[in-house]
PDB file of C-alpha atoms in Angstrom:
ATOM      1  CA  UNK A   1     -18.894 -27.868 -18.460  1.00 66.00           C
ATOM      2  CA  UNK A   2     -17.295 -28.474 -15.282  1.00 67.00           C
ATOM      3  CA  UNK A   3     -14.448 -25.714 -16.329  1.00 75.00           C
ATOM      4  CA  UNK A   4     -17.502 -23.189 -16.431  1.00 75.00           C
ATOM      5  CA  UNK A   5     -18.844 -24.173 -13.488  1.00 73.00           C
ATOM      6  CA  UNK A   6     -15.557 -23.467 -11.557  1.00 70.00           C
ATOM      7  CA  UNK A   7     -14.765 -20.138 -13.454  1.00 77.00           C
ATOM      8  CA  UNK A   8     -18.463 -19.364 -12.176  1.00 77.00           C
ATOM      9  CA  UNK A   9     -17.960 -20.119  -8.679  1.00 75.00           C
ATOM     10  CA  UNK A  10     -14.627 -18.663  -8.260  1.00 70.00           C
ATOM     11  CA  UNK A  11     -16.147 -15.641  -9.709  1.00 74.00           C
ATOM     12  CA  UNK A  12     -19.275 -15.727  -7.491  1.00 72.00           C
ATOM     13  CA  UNK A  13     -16.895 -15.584  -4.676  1.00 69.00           C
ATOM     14  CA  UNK A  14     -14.366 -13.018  -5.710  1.00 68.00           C
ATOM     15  CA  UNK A  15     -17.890 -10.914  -5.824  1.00 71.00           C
ATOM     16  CA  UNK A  16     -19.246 -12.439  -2.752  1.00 70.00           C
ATOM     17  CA  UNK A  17     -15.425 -11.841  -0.571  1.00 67.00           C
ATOM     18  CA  UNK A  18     -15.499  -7.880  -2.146  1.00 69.00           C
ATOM     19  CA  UNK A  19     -19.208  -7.375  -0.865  1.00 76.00           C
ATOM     20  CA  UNK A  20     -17.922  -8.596   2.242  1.00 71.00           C
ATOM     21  CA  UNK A  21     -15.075  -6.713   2.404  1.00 68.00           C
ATOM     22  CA  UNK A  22     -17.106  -3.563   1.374  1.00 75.00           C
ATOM     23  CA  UNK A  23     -20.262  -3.668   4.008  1.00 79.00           C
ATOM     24  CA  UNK A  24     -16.890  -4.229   6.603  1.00 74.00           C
ATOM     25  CA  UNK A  25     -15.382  -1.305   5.082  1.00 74.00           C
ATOM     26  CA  UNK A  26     -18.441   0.368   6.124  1.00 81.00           C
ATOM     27  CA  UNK A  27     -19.026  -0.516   9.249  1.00 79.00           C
ATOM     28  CA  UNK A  28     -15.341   0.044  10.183  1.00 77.00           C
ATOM     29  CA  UNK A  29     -15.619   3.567   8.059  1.00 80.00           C
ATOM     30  CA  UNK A  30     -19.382   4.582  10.448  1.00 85.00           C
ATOM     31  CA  UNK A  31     -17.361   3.592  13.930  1.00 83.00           C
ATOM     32  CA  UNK A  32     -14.496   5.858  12.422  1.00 80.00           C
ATOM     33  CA  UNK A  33     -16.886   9.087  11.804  1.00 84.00           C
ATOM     34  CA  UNK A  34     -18.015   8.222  15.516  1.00 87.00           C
ATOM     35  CA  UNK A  35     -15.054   8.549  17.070  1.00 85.00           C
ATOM     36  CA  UNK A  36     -14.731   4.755  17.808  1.00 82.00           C
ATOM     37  CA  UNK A  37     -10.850   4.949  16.573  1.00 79.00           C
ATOM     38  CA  UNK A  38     -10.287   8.327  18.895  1.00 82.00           C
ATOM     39  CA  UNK A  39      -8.242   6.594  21.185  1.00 81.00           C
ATOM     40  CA  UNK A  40      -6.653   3.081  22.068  1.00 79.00           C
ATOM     41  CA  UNK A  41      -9.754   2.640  24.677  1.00 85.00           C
ATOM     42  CA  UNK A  42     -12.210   3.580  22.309  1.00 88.00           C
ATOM     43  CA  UNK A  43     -10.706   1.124  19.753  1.00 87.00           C
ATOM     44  CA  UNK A  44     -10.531  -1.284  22.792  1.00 88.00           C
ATOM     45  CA  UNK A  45     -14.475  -0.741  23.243  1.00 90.00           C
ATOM     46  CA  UNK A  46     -15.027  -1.106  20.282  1.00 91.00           C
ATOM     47  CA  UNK A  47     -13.181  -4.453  19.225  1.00 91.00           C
ATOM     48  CA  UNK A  48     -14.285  -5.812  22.762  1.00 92.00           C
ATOM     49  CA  UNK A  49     -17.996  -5.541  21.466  1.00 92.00           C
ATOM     50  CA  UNK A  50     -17.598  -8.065  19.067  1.00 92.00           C
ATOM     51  CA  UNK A  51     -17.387 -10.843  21.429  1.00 93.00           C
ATOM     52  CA  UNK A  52     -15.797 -13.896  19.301  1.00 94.00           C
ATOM     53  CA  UNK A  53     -15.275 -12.365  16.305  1.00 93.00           C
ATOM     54  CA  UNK A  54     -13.262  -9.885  18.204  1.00 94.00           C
ATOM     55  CA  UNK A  55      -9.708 -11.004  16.756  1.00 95.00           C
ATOM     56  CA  UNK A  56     -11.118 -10.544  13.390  1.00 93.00           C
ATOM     57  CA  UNK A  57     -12.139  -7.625  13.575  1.00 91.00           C
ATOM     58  CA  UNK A  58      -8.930  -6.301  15.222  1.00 93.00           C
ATOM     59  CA  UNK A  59      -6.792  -8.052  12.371  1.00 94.00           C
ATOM     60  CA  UNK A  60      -9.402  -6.336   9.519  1.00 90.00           C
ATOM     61  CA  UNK A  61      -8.769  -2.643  11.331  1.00 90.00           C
ATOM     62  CA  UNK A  62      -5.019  -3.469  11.066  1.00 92.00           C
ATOM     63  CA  UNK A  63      -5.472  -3.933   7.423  1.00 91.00           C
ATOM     64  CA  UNK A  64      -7.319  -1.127   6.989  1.00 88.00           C
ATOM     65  CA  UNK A  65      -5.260   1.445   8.638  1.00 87.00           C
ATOM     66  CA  UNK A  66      -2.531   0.071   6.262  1.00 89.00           C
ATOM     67  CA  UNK A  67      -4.871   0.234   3.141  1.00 86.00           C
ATOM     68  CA  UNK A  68      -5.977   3.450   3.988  1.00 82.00           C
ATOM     69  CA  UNK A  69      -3.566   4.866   5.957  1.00 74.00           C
ATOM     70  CA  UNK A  70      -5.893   7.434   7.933  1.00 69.00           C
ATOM     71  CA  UNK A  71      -6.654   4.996  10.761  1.00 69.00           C
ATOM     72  CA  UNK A  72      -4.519   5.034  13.987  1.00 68.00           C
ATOM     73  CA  UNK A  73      -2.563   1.753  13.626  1.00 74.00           C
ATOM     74  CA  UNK A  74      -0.495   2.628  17.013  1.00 75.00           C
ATOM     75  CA  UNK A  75      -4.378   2.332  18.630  1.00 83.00           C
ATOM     76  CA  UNK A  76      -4.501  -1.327  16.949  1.00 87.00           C
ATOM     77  CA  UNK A  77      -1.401  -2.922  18.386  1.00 87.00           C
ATOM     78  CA  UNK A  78      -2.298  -1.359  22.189  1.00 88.00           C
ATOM     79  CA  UNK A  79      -5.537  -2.670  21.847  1.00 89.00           C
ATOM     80  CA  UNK A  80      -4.857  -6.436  20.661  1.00 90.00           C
ATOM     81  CA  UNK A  81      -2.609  -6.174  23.469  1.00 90.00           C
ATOM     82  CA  UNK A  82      -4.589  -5.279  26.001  1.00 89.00           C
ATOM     83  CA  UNK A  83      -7.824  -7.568  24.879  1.00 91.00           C
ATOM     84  CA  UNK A  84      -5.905 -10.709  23.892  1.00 93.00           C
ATOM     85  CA  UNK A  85      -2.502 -10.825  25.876  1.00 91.00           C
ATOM     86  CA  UNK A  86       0.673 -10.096  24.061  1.00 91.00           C
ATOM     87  CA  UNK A  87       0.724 -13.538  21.955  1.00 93.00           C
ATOM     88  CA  UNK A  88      -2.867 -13.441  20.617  1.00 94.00           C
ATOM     89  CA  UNK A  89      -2.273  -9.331  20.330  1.00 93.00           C
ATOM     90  CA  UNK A  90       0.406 -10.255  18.025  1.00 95.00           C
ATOM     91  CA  UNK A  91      -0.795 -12.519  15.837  1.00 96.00           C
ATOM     92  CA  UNK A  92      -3.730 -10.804  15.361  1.00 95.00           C
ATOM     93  CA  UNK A  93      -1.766  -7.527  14.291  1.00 94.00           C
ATOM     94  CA  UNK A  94       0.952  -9.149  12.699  1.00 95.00           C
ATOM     95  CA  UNK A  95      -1.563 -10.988  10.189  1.00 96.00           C
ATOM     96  CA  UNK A  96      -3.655  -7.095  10.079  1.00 94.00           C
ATOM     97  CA  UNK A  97      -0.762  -5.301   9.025  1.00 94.00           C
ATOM     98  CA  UNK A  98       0.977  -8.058   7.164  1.00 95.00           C
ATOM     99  CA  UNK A  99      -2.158  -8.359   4.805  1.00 94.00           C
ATOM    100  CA  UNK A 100      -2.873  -5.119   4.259  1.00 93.00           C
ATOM    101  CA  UNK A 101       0.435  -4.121   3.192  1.00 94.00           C
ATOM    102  CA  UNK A 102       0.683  -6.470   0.730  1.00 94.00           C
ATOM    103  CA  UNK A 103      -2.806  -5.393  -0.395  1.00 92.00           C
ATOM    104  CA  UNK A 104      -0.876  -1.805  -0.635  1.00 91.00           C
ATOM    105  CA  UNK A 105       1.618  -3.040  -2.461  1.00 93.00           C
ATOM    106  CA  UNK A 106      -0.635  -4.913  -5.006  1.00 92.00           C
ATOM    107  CA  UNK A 107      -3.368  -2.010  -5.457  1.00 89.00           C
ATOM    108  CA  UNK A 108       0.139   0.176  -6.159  1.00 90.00           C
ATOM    109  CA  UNK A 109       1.667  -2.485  -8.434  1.00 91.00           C
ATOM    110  CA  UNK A 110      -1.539  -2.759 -10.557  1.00 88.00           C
ATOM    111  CA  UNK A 111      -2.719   0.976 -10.353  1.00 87.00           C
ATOM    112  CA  UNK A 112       1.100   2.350 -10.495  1.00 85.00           C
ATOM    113  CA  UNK A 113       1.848   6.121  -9.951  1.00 83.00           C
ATOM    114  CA  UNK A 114      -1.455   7.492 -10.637  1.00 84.00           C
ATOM    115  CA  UNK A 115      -2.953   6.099  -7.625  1.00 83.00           C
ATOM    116  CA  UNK A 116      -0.009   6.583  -5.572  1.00 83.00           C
ATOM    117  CA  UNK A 117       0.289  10.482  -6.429  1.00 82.00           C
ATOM    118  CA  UNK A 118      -3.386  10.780  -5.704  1.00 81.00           C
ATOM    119  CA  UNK A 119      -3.039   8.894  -2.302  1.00 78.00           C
ATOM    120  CA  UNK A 120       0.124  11.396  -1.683  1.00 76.00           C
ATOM    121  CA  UNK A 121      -0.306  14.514  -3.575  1.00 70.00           C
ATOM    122  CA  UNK A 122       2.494  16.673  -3.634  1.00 71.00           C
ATOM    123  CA  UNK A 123       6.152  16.973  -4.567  1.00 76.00           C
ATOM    124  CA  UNK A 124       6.976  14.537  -1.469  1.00 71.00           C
ATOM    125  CA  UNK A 125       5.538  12.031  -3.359  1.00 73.00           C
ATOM    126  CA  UNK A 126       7.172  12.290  -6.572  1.00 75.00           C
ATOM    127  CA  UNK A 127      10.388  13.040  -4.813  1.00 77.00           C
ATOM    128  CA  UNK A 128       9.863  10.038  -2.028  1.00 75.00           C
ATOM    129  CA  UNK A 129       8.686   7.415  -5.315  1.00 72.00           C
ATOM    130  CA  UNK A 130      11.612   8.713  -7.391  1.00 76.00           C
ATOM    131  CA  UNK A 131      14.107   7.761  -4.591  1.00 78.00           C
ATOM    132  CA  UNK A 132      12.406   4.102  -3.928  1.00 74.00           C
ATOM    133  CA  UNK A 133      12.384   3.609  -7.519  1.00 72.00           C
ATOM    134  CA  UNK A 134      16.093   4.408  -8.341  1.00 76.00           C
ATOM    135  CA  UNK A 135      17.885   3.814  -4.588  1.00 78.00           C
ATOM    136  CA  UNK A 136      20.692   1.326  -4.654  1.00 80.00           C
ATOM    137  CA  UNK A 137      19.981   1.074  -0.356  1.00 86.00           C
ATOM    138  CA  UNK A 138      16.271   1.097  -0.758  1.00 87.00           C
ATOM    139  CA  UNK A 139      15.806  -2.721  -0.457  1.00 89.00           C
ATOM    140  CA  UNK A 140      17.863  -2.485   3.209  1.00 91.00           C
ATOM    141  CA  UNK A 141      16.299   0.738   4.286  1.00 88.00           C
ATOM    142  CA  UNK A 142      12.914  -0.892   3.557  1.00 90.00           C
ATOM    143  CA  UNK A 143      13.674  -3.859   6.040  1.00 92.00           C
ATOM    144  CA  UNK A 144      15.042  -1.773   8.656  1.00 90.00           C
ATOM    145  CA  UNK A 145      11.837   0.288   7.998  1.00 87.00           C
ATOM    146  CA  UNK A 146       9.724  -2.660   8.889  1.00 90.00           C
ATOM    147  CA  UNK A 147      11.523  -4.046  11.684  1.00 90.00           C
ATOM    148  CA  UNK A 148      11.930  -0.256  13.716  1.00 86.00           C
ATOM    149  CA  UNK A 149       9.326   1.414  15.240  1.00 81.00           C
ATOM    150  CA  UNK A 150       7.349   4.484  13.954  1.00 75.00           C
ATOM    151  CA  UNK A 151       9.080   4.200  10.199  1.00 79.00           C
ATOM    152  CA  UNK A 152       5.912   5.374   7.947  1.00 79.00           C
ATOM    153  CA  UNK A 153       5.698   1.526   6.663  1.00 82.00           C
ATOM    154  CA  UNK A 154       2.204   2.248   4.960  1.00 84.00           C
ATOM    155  CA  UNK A 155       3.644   4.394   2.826  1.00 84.00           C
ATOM    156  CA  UNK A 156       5.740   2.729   1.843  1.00 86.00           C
ATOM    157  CA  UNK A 157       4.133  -0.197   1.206  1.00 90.00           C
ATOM    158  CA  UNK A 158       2.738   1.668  -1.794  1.00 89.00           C
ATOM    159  CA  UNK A 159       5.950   3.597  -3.060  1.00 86.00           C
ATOM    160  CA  UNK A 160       7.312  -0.245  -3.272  1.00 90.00           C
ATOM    161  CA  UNK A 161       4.554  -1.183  -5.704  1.00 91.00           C
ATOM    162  CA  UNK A 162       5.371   1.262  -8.000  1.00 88.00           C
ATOM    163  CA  UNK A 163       9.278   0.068  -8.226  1.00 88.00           C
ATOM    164  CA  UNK A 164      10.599  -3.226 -10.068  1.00 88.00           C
ATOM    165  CA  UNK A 165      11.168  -5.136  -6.246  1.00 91.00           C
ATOM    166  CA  UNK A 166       8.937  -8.285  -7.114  1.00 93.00           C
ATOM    167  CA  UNK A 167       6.378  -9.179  -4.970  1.00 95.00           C
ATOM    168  CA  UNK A 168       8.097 -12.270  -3.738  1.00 96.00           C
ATOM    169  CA  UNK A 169      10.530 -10.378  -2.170  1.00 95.00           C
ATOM    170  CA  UNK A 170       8.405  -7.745  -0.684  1.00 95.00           C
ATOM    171  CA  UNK A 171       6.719 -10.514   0.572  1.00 96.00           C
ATOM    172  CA  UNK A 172       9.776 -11.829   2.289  1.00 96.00           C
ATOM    173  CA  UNK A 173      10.336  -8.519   3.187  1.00 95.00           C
ATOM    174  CA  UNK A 174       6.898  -8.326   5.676  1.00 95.00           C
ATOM    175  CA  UNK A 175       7.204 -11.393   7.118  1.00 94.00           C
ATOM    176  CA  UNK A 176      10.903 -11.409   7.794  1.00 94.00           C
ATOM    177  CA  UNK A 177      10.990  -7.542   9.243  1.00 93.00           C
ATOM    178  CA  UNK A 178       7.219  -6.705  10.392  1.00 92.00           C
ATOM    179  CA  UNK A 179       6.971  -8.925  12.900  1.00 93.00           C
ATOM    180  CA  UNK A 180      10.334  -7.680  15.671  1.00 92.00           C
ATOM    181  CA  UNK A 181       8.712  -4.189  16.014  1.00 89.00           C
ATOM    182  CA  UNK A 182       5.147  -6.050  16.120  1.00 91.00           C
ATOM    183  CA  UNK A 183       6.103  -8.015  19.094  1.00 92.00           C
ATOM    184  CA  UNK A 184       7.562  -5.581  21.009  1.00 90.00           C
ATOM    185  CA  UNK A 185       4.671  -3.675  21.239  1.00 88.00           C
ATOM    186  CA  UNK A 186       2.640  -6.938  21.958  1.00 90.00           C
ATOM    187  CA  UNK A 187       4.630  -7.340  25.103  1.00 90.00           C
ATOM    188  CA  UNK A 188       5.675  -3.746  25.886  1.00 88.00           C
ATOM    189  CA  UNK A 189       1.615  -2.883  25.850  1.00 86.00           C
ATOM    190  CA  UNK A 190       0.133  -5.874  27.345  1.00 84.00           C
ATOM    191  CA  UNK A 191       2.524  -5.283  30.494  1.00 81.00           C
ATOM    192  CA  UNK A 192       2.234  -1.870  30.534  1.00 69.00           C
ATOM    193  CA  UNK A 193      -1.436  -2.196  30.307  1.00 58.00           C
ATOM    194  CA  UNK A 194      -3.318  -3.104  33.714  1.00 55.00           C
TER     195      UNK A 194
END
């Protein structure tokens, strides 16, 4: 009885966290059609008018632009700056990005290729997943991926799903290399800001 009870309320959350997630998703996708995510001071607006919540929503849209990598992430990171100094700025980025690329990874690990050649049509895509899959380097180019600035991370957060690199160790991967490039920003933006 009581093992029913707890299958039954960990499933009436799983349903009740993916509503959630999904009427965000659609808030966050209405503010994209109007042009809310235009610009770093439109994303600035934007967060900004959610008051206390504010850092969550920033870290969600960090996610997000990972997930779905149509977002401007770049907007994310000058915005946390610039609304939350360059320590809370970070954090809240580094947790955004850091979750949704292991969500990338996961969604590619458990829907393999198929999603990952629909996400990236094209012969880059079989040529760029062929490479992770069978690259010697691709572990170390990964990292240094994460750590410098303006590597395409999101995508491949999802060409790492579809390799054998286990999740612990893309794991370790994110939080050992996103953050460097993460805080530079933080404090490049939130100085550079007035």
């Amino acid at each position: 009885m009581m093992e029913r009870c707890a299958e039954q309320w960990k499933k009436g959350m799983s349903v009740g966290l993916l509503a959630g997630c999904l009427v965000l998703g659609a808030v966050l996708f209405r503010a994209y059609l109007d042009g809310k995510f235009d610009s770093a001071e439109t994303l600035q607006q934007y967060i900004a008018g959610f008051g206390l919540l504010a850092p969550l929503i920033l870290a969600f849209i960090q996610a997000a632009q990972v997930v779905l990598p149509v977002l401007p992430g770049f907007f994310g990171c000058i915005a946390g700056a610039v609304l939350f100094g360059w320590a809370g700025g970070f954090w809240c980025n580094y947790i955004g990005i850091s979750a949704g690329s292991m969500i990338a990874f996961l969604l590619a690990r458990k829907y393999g290729k198929g999603l990952v050649s629909k996400m990236f049509p094209g012969r880059q895509c079989e040529k760029w997943s062929s490479w992770a899959a069978e690259s010697k380097s691709y572990t170390m180019i990964l990292f240094l991926g994460m750590v410098l600035p303006l590597f395409p991370d999101d995508f491949f957060c999802y060409f790492t799903g579809i390799t054998k690199m286990s999740t612990r160790k893309f794991a370790a991967i994110i939080v050992l290399g996103k953050p460097w490039c993460i805080l530079a920003y933080s404090i490049l933006f939130s100085t550079a800001v007035p």
